[in-house]
mmCIF file with all atom_site columns, C-alpha atoms in Angstrom:
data_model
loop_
_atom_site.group_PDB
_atom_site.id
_atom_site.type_symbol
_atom_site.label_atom_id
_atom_site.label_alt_id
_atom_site.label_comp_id
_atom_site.label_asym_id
_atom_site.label_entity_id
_atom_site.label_seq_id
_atom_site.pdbx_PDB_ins_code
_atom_site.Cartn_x
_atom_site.Cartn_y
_atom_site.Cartn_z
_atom_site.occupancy
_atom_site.B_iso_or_equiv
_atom_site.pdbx_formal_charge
_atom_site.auth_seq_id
_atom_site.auth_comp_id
_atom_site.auth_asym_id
_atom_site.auth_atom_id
_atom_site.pdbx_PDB_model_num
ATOM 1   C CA . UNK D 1 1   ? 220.585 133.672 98.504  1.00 41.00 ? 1090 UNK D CA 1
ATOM 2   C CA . UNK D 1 2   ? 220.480 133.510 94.472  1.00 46.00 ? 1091 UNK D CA 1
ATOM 3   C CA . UNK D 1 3   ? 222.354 130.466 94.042  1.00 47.00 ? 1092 UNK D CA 1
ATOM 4   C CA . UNK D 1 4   ? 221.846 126.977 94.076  1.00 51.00 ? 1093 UNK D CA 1
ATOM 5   C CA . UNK D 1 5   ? 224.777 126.097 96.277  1.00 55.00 ? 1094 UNK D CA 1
ATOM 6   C CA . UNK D 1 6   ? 224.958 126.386 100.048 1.00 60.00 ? 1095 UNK D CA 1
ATOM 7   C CA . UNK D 1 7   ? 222.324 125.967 102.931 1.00 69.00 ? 1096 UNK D CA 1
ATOM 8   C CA . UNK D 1 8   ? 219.027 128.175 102.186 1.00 75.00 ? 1097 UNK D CA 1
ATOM 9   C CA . UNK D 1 9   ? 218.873 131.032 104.390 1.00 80.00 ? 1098 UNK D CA 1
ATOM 10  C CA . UNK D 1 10  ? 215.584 131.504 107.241 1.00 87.00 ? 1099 UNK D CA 1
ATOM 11  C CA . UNK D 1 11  ? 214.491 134.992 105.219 1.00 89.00 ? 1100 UNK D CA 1
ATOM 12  C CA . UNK D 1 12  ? 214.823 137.246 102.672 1.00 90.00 ? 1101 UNK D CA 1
ATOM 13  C CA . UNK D 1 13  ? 212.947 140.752 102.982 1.00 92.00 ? 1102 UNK D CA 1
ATOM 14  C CA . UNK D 1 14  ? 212.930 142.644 99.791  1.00 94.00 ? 1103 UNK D CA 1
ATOM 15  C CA . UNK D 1 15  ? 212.357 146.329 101.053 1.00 96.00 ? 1104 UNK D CA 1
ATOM 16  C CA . UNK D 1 16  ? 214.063 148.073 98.127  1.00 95.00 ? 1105 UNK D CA 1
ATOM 17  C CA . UNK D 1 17  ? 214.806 146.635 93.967  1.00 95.00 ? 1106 UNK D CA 1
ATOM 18  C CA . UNK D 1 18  ? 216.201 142.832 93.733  1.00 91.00 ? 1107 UNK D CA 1
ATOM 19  C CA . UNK D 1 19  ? 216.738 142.364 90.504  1.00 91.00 ? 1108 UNK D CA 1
ATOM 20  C CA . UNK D 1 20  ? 217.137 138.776 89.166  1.00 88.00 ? 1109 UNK D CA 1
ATOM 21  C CA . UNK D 1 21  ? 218.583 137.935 86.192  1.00 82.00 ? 1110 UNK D CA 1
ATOM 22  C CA . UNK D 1 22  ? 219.143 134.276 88.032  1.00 81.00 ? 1111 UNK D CA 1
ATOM 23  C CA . UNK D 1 23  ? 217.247 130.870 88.118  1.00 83.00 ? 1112 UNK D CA 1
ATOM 24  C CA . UNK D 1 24  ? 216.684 131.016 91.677  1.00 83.00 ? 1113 UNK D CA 1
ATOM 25  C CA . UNK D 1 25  ? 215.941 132.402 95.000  1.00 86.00 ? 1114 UNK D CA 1
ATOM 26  C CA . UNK D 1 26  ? 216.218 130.586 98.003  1.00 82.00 ? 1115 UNK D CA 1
ATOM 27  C CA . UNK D 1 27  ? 214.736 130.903 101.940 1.00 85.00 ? 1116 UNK D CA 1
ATOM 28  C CA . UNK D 1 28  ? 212.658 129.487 104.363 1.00 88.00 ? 1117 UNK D CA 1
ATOM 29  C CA . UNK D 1 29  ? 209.772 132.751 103.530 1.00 90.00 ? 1118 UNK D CA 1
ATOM 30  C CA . UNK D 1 30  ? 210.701 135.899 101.109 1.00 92.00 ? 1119 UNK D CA 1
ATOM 31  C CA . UNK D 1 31  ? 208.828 138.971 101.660 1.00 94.00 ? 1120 UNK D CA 1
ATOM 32  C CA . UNK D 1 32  ? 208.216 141.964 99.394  1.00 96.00 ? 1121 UNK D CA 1
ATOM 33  C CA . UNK D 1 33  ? 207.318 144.378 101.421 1.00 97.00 ? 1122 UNK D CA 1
ATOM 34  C CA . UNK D 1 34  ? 204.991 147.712 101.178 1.00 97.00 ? 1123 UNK D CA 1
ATOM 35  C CA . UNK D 1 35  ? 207.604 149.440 98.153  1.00 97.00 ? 1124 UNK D CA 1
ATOM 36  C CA . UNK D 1 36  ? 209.152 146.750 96.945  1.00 97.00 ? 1125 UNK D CA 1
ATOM 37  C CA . UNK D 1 37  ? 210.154 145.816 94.139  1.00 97.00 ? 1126 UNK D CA 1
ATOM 38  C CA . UNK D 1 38  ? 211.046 141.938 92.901  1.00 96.00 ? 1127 UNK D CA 1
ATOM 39  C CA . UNK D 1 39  ? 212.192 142.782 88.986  1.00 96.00 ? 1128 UNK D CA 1
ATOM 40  C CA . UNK D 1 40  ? 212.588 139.900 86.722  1.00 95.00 ? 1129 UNK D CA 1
ATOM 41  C CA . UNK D 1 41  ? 214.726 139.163 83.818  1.00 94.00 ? 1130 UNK D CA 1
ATOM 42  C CA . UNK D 1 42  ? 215.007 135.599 83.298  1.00 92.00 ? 1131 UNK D CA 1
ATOM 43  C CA . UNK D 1 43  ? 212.979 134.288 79.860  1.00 92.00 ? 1132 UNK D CA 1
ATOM 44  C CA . UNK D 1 44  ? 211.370 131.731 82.189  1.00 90.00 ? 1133 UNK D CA 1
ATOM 45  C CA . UNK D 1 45  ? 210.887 133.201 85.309  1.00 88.00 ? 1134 UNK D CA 1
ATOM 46  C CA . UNK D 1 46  ? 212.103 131.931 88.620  1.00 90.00 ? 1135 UNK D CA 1
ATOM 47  C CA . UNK D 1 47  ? 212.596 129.046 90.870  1.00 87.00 ? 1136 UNK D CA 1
ATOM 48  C CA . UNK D 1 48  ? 211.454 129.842 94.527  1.00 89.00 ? 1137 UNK D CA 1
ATOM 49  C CA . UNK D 1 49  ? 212.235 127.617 97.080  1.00 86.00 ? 1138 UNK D CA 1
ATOM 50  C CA . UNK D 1 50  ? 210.525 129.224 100.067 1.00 86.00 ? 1139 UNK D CA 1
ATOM 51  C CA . UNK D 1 51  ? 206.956 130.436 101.140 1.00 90.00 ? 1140 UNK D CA 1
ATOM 52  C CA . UNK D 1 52  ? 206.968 134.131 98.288  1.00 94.00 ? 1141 UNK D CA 1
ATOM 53  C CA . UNK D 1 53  ? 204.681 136.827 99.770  1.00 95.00 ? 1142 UNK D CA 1
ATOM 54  C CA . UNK D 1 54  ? 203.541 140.476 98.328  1.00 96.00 ? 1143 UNK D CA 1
ATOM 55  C CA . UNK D 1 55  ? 202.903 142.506 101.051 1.00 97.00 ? 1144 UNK D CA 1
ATOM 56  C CA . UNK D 1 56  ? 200.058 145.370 99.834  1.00 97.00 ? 1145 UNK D CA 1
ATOM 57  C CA . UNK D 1 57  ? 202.564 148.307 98.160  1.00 97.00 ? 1146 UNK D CA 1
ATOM 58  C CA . UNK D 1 58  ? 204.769 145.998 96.475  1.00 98.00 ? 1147 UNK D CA 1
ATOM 59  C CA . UNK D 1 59  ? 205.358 145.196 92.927  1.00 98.00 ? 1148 UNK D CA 1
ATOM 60  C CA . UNK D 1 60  ? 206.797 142.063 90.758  1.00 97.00 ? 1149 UNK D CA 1
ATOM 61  C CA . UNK D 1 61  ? 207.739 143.573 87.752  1.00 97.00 ? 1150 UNK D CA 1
ATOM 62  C CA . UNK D 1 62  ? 208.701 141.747 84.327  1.00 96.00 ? 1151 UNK D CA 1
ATOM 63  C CA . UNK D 1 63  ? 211.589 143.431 82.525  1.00 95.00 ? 1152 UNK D CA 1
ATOM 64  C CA . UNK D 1 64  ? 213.677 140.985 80.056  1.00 88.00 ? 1153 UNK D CA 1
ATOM 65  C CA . UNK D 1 65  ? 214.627 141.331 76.551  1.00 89.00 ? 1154 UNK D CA 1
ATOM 66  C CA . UNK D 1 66  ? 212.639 138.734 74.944  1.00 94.00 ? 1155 UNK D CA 1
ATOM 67  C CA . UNK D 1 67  ? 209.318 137.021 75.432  1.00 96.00 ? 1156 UNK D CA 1
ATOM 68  C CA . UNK D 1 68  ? 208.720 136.088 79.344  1.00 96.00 ? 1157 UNK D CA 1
ATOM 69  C CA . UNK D 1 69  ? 206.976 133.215 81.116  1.00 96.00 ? 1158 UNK D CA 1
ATOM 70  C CA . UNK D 1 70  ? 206.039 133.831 84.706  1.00 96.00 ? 1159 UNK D CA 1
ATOM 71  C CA . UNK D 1 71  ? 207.818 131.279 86.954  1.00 92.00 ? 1160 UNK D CA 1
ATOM 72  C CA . UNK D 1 72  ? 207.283 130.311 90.943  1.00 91.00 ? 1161 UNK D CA 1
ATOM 73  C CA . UNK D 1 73  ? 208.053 134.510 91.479  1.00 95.00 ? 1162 UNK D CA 1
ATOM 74  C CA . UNK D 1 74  ? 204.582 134.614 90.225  1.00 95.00 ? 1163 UNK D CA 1
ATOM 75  C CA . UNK D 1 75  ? 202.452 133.602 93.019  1.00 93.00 ? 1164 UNK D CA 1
ATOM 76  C CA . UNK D 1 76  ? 198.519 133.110 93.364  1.00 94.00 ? 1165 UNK D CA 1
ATOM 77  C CA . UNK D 1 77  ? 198.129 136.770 94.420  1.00 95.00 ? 1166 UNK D CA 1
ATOM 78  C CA . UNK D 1 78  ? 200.144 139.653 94.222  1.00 97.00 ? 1167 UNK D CA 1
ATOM 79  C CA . UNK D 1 79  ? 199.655 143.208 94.897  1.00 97.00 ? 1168 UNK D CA 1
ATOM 80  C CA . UNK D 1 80  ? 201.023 145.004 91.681  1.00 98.00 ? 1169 UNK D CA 1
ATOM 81  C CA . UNK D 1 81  ? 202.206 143.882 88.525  1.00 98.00 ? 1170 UNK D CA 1
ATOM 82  C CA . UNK D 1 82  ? 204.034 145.456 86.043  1.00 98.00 ? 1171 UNK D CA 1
ATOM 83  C CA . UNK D 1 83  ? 204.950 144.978 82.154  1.00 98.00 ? 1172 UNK D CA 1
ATOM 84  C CA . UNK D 1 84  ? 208.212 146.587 81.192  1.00 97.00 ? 1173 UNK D CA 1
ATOM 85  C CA . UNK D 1 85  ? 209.289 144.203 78.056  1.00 96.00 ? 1174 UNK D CA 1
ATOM 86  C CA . UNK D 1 86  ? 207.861 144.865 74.687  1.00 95.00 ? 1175 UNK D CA 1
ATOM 87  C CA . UNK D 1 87  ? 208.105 141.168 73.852  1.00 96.00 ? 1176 UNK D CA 1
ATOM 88  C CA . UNK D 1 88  ? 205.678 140.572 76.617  1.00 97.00 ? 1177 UNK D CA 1
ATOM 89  C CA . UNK D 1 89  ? 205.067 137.882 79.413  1.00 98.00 ? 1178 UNK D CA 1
ATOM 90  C CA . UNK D 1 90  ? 202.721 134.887 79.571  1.00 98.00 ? 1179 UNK D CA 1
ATOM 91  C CA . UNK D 1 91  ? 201.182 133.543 82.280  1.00 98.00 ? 1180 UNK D CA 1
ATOM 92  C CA . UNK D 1 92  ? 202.417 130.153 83.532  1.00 96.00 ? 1181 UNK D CA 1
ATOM 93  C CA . UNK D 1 93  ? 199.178 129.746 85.958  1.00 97.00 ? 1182 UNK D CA 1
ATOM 94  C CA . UNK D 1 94  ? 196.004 132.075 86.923  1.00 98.00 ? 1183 UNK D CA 1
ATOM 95  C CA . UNK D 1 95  ? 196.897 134.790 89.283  1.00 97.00 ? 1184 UNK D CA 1
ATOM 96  C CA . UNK D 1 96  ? 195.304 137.840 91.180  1.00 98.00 ? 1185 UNK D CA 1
ATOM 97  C CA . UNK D 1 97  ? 196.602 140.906 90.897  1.00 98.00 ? 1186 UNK D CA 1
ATOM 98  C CA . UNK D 1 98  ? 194.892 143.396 93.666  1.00 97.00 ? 1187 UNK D CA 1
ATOM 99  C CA . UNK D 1 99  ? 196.896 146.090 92.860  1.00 97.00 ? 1188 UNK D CA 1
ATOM 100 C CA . UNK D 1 100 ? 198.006 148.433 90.022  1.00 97.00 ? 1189 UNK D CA 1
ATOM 101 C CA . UNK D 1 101 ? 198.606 146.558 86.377  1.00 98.00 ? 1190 UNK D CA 1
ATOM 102 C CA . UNK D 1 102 ? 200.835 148.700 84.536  1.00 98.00 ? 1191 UNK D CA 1
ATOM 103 C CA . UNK D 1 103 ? 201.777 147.699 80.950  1.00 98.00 ? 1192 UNK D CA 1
ATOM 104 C CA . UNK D 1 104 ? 204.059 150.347 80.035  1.00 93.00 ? 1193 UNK D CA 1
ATOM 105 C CA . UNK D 1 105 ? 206.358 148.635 78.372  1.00 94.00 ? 1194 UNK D CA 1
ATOM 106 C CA . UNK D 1 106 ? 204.873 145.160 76.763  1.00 95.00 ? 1195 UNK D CA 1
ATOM 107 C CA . UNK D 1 107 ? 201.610 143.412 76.570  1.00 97.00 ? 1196 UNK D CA 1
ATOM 108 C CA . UNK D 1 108 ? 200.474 140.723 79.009  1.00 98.00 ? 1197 UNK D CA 1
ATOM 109 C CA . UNK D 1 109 ? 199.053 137.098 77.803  1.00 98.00 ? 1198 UNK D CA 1
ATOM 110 C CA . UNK D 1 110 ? 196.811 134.796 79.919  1.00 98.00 ? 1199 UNK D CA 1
ATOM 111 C CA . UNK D 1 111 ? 196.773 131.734 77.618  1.00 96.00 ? 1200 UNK D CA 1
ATOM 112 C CA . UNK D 1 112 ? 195.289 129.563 78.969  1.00 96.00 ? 1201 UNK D CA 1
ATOM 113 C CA . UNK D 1 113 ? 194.465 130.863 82.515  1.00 98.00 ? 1202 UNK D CA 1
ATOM 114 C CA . UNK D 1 114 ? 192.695 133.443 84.162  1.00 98.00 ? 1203 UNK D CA 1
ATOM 115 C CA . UNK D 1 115 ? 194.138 136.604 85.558  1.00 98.00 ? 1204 UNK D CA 1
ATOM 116 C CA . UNK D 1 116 ? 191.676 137.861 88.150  1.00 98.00 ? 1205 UNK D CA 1
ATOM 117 C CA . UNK D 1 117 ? 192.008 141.947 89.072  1.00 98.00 ? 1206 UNK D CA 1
ATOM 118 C CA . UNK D 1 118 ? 191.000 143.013 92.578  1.00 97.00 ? 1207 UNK D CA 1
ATOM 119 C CA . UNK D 1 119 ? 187.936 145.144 93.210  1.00 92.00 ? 1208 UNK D CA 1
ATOM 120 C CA . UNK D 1 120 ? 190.306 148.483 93.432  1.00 94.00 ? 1209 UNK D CA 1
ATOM 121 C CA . UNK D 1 121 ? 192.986 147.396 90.746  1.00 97.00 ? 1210 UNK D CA 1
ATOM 122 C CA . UNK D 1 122 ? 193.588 150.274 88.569  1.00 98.00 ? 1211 UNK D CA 1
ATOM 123 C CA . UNK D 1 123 ? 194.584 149.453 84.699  1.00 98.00 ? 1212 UNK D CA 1
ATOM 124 C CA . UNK D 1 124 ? 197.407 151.651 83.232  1.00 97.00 ? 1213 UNK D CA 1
ATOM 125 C CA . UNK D 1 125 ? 199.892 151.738 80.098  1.00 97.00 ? 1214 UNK D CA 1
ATOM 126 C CA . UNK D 1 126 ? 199.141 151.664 76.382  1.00 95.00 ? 1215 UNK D CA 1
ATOM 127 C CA . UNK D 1 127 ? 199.499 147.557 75.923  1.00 96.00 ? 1216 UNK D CA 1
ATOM 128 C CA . UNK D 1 128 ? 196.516 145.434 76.975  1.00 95.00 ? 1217 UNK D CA 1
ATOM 129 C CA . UNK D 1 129 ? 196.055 141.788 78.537  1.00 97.00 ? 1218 UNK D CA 1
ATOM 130 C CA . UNK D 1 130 ? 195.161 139.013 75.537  1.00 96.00 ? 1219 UNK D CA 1
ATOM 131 C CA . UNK D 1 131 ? 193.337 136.026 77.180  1.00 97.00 ? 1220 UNK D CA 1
ATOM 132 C CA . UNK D 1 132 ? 191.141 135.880 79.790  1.00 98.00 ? 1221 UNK D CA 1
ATOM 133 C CA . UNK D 1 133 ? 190.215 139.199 82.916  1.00 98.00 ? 1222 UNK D CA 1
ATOM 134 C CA . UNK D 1 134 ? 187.864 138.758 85.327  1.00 98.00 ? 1223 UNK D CA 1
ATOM 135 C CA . UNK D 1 135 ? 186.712 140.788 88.477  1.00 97.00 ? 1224 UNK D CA 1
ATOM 136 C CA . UNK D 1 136 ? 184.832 138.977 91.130  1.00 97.00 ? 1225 UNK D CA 1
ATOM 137 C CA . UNK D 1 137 ? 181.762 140.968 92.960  1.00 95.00 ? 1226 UNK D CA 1
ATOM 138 C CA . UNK D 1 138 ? 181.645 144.238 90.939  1.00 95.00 ? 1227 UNK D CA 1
ATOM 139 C CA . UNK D 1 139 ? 179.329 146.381 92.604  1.00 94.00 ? 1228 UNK D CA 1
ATOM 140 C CA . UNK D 1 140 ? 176.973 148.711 89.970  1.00 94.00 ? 1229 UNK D CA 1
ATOM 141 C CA . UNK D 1 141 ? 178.036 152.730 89.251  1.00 94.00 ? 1230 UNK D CA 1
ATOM 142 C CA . UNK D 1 142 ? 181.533 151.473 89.628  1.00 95.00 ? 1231 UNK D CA 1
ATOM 143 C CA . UNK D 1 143 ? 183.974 151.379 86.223  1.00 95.00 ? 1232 UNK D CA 1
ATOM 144 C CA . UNK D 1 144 ? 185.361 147.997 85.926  1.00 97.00 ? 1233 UNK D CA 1
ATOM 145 C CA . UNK D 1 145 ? 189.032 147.856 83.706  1.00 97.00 ? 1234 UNK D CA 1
ATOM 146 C CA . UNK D 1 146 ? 189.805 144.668 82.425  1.00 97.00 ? 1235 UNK D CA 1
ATOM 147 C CA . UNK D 1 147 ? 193.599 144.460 81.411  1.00 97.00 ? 1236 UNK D CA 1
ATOM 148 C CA . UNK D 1 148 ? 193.744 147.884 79.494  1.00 96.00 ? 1237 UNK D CA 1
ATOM 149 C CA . UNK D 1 149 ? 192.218 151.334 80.462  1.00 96.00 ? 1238 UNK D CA 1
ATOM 150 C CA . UNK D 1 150 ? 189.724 151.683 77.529  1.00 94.00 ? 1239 UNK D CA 1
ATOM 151 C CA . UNK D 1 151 ? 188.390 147.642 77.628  1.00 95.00 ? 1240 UNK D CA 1
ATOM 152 C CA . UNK D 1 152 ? 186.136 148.560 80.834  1.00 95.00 ? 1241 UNK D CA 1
ATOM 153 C CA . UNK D 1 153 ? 182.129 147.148 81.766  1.00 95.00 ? 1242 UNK D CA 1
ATOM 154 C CA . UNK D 1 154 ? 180.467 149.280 84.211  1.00 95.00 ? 1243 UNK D CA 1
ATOM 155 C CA . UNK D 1 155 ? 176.564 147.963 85.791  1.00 93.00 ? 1244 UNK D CA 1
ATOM 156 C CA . UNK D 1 156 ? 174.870 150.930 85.915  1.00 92.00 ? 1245 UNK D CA 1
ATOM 157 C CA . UNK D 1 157 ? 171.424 148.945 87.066  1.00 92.00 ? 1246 UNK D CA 1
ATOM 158 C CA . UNK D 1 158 ? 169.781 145.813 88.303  1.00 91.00 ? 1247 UNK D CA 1
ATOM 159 C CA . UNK D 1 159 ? 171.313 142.817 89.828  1.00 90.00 ? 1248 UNK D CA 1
ATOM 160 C CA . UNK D 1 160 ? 175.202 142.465 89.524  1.00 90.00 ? 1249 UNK D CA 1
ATOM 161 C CA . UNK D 1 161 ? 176.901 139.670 88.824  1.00 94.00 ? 1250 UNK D CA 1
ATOM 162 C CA . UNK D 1 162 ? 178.636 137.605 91.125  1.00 94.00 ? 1251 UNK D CA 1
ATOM 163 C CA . UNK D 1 163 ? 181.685 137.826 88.331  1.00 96.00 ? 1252 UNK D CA 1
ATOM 164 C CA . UNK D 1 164 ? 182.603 139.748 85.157  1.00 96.00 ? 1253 UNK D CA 1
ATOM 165 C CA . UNK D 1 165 ? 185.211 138.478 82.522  1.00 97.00 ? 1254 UNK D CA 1
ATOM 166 C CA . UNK D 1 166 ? 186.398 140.139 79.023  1.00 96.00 ? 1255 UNK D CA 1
ATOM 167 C CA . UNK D 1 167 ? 188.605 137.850 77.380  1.00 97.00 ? 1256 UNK D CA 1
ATOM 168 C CA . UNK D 1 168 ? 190.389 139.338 74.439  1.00 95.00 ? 1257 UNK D CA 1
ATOM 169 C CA . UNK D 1 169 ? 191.299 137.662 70.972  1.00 94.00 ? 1258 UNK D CA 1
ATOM 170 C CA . UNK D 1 170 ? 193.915 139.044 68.713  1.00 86.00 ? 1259 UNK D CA 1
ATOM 171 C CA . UNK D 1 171 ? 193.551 138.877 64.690  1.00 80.00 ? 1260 UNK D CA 1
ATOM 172 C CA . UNK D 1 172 ? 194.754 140.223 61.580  1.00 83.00 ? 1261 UNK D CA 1
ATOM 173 C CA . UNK D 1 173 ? 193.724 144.043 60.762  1.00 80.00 ? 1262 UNK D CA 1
ATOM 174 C CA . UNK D 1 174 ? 191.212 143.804 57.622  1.00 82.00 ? 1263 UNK D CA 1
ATOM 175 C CA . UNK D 1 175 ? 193.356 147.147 55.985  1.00 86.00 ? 1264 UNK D CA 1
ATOM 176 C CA . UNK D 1 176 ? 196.226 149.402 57.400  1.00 86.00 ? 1265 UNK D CA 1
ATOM 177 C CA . UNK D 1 177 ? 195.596 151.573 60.706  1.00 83.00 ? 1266 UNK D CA 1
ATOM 178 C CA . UNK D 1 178 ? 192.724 149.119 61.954  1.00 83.00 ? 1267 UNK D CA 1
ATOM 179 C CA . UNK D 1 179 ? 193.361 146.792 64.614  1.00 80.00 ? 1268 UNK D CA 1
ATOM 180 C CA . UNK D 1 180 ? 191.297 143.360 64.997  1.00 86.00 ? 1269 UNK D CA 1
ATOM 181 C CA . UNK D 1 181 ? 189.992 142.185 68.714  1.00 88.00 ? 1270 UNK D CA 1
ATOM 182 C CA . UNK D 1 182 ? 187.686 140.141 69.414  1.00 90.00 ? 1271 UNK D CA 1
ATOM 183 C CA . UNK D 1 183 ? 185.817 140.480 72.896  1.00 92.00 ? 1272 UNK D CA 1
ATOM 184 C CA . UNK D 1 184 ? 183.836 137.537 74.838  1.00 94.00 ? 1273 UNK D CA 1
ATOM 185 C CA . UNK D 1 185 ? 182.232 139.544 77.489  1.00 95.00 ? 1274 UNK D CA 1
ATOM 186 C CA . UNK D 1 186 ? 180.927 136.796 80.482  1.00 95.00 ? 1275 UNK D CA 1
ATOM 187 C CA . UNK D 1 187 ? 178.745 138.003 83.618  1.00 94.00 ? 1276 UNK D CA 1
ATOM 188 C CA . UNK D 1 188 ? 176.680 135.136 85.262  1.00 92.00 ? 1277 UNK D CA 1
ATOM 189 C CA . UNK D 1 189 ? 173.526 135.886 87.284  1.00 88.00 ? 1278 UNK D CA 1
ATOM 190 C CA . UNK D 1 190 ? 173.426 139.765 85.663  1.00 90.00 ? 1279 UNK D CA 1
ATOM 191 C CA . UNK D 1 191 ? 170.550 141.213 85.297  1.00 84.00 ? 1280 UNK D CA 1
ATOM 192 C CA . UNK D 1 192 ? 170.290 144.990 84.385  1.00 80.00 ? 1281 UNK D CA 1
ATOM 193 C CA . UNK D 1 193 ? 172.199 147.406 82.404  1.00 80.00 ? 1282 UNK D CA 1
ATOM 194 C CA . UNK D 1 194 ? 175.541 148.070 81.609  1.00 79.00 ? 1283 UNK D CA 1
#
């Protein structure tokens, strides 16, 4: 049920594409199961009134005209997450993603949260994630990406750390062509190379 009217129904499985340009979805649990999709439209995200879960497969996807804010679709973990909006989508609360994290289509901001990427997550698209990454555990001889394909930490030796964050700051370009980022790279209890 998409509405806001009428009795909430016991389930919703999502098995296919539900796009929602709506405020709101509404059961007792929603499921996205193993191909999935959930796309999102909606500037502000959604209103879930339920118990949302991302079976491994599935993706919530971000896909609106202007500048997004995740919403209660957005839930502590999900298993893929995609970018399709060149305005871009900020995060409304720190999230994992343990899947794929495609930006395609538009950039990804973490303000003033975390977004943590499973051991396996693959990064892919040509936009990157400005804020805070981090990967919990990394294990050494392993490539780490964290929110874009080419901002990666690999531990080649030593001790690992028992968590690795890049957060990414945006500037102004100091002449045409160049681009300005500033990286805070943060592993506690490393000790080795990289």
């Amino acid at each position: 049920r998409t509405g806001t009217a009428g009795a909430q129904a016991a389930a919703v499985t999502i098995s296919g594409t539900l796009e929602s340009s709506g405020a709101r979805i509404s059961a007792n649990t929603i499921t996205v199961t193993s191909g999935g999709l959930l796309r999102v439209k909606r500037t502000t995200g959604l209103v879930i009134a339920g118990a949302l879960t991302y079976a491994a497969g599935s993706t919530l996807e971000y896909t609106g005209s202007g500048a997004q804010a995740t919403g209660g679709e957005l839930t502590t973990s999900v298993a893929a997450l995609t970018v399709a909006n060149a305005a871009g989508v900020t995060l409304d609360k720190s999230a994992t993603v343990n899947g794929a994290l495609a930006l395609s289509g538009g950039p990804l901001a973490t303000g003033n949260y975390t977004l943590t990427l499973g051991n396996d997550a693959p990064c892919t698209g040509d936009y990157e994630v400005t804020g805070a990454v981090q990967r919990l555990n990394p294990a050494l001889a392993t490539g780490y990406c964290f929110g874009h394909p080419n901002t990666a930490l690999t531990f080649s030796a030593g001790t690992p750390p028992s968590s690795a964050a890049i957060t990414v700051k945006g500037g102004t370009p100091p002449f045409a062509g160049a681009v300005a980022r500033q990286y805070t790279i943060s592993a506690p209890g490393f000790a080795g190379a990289a």
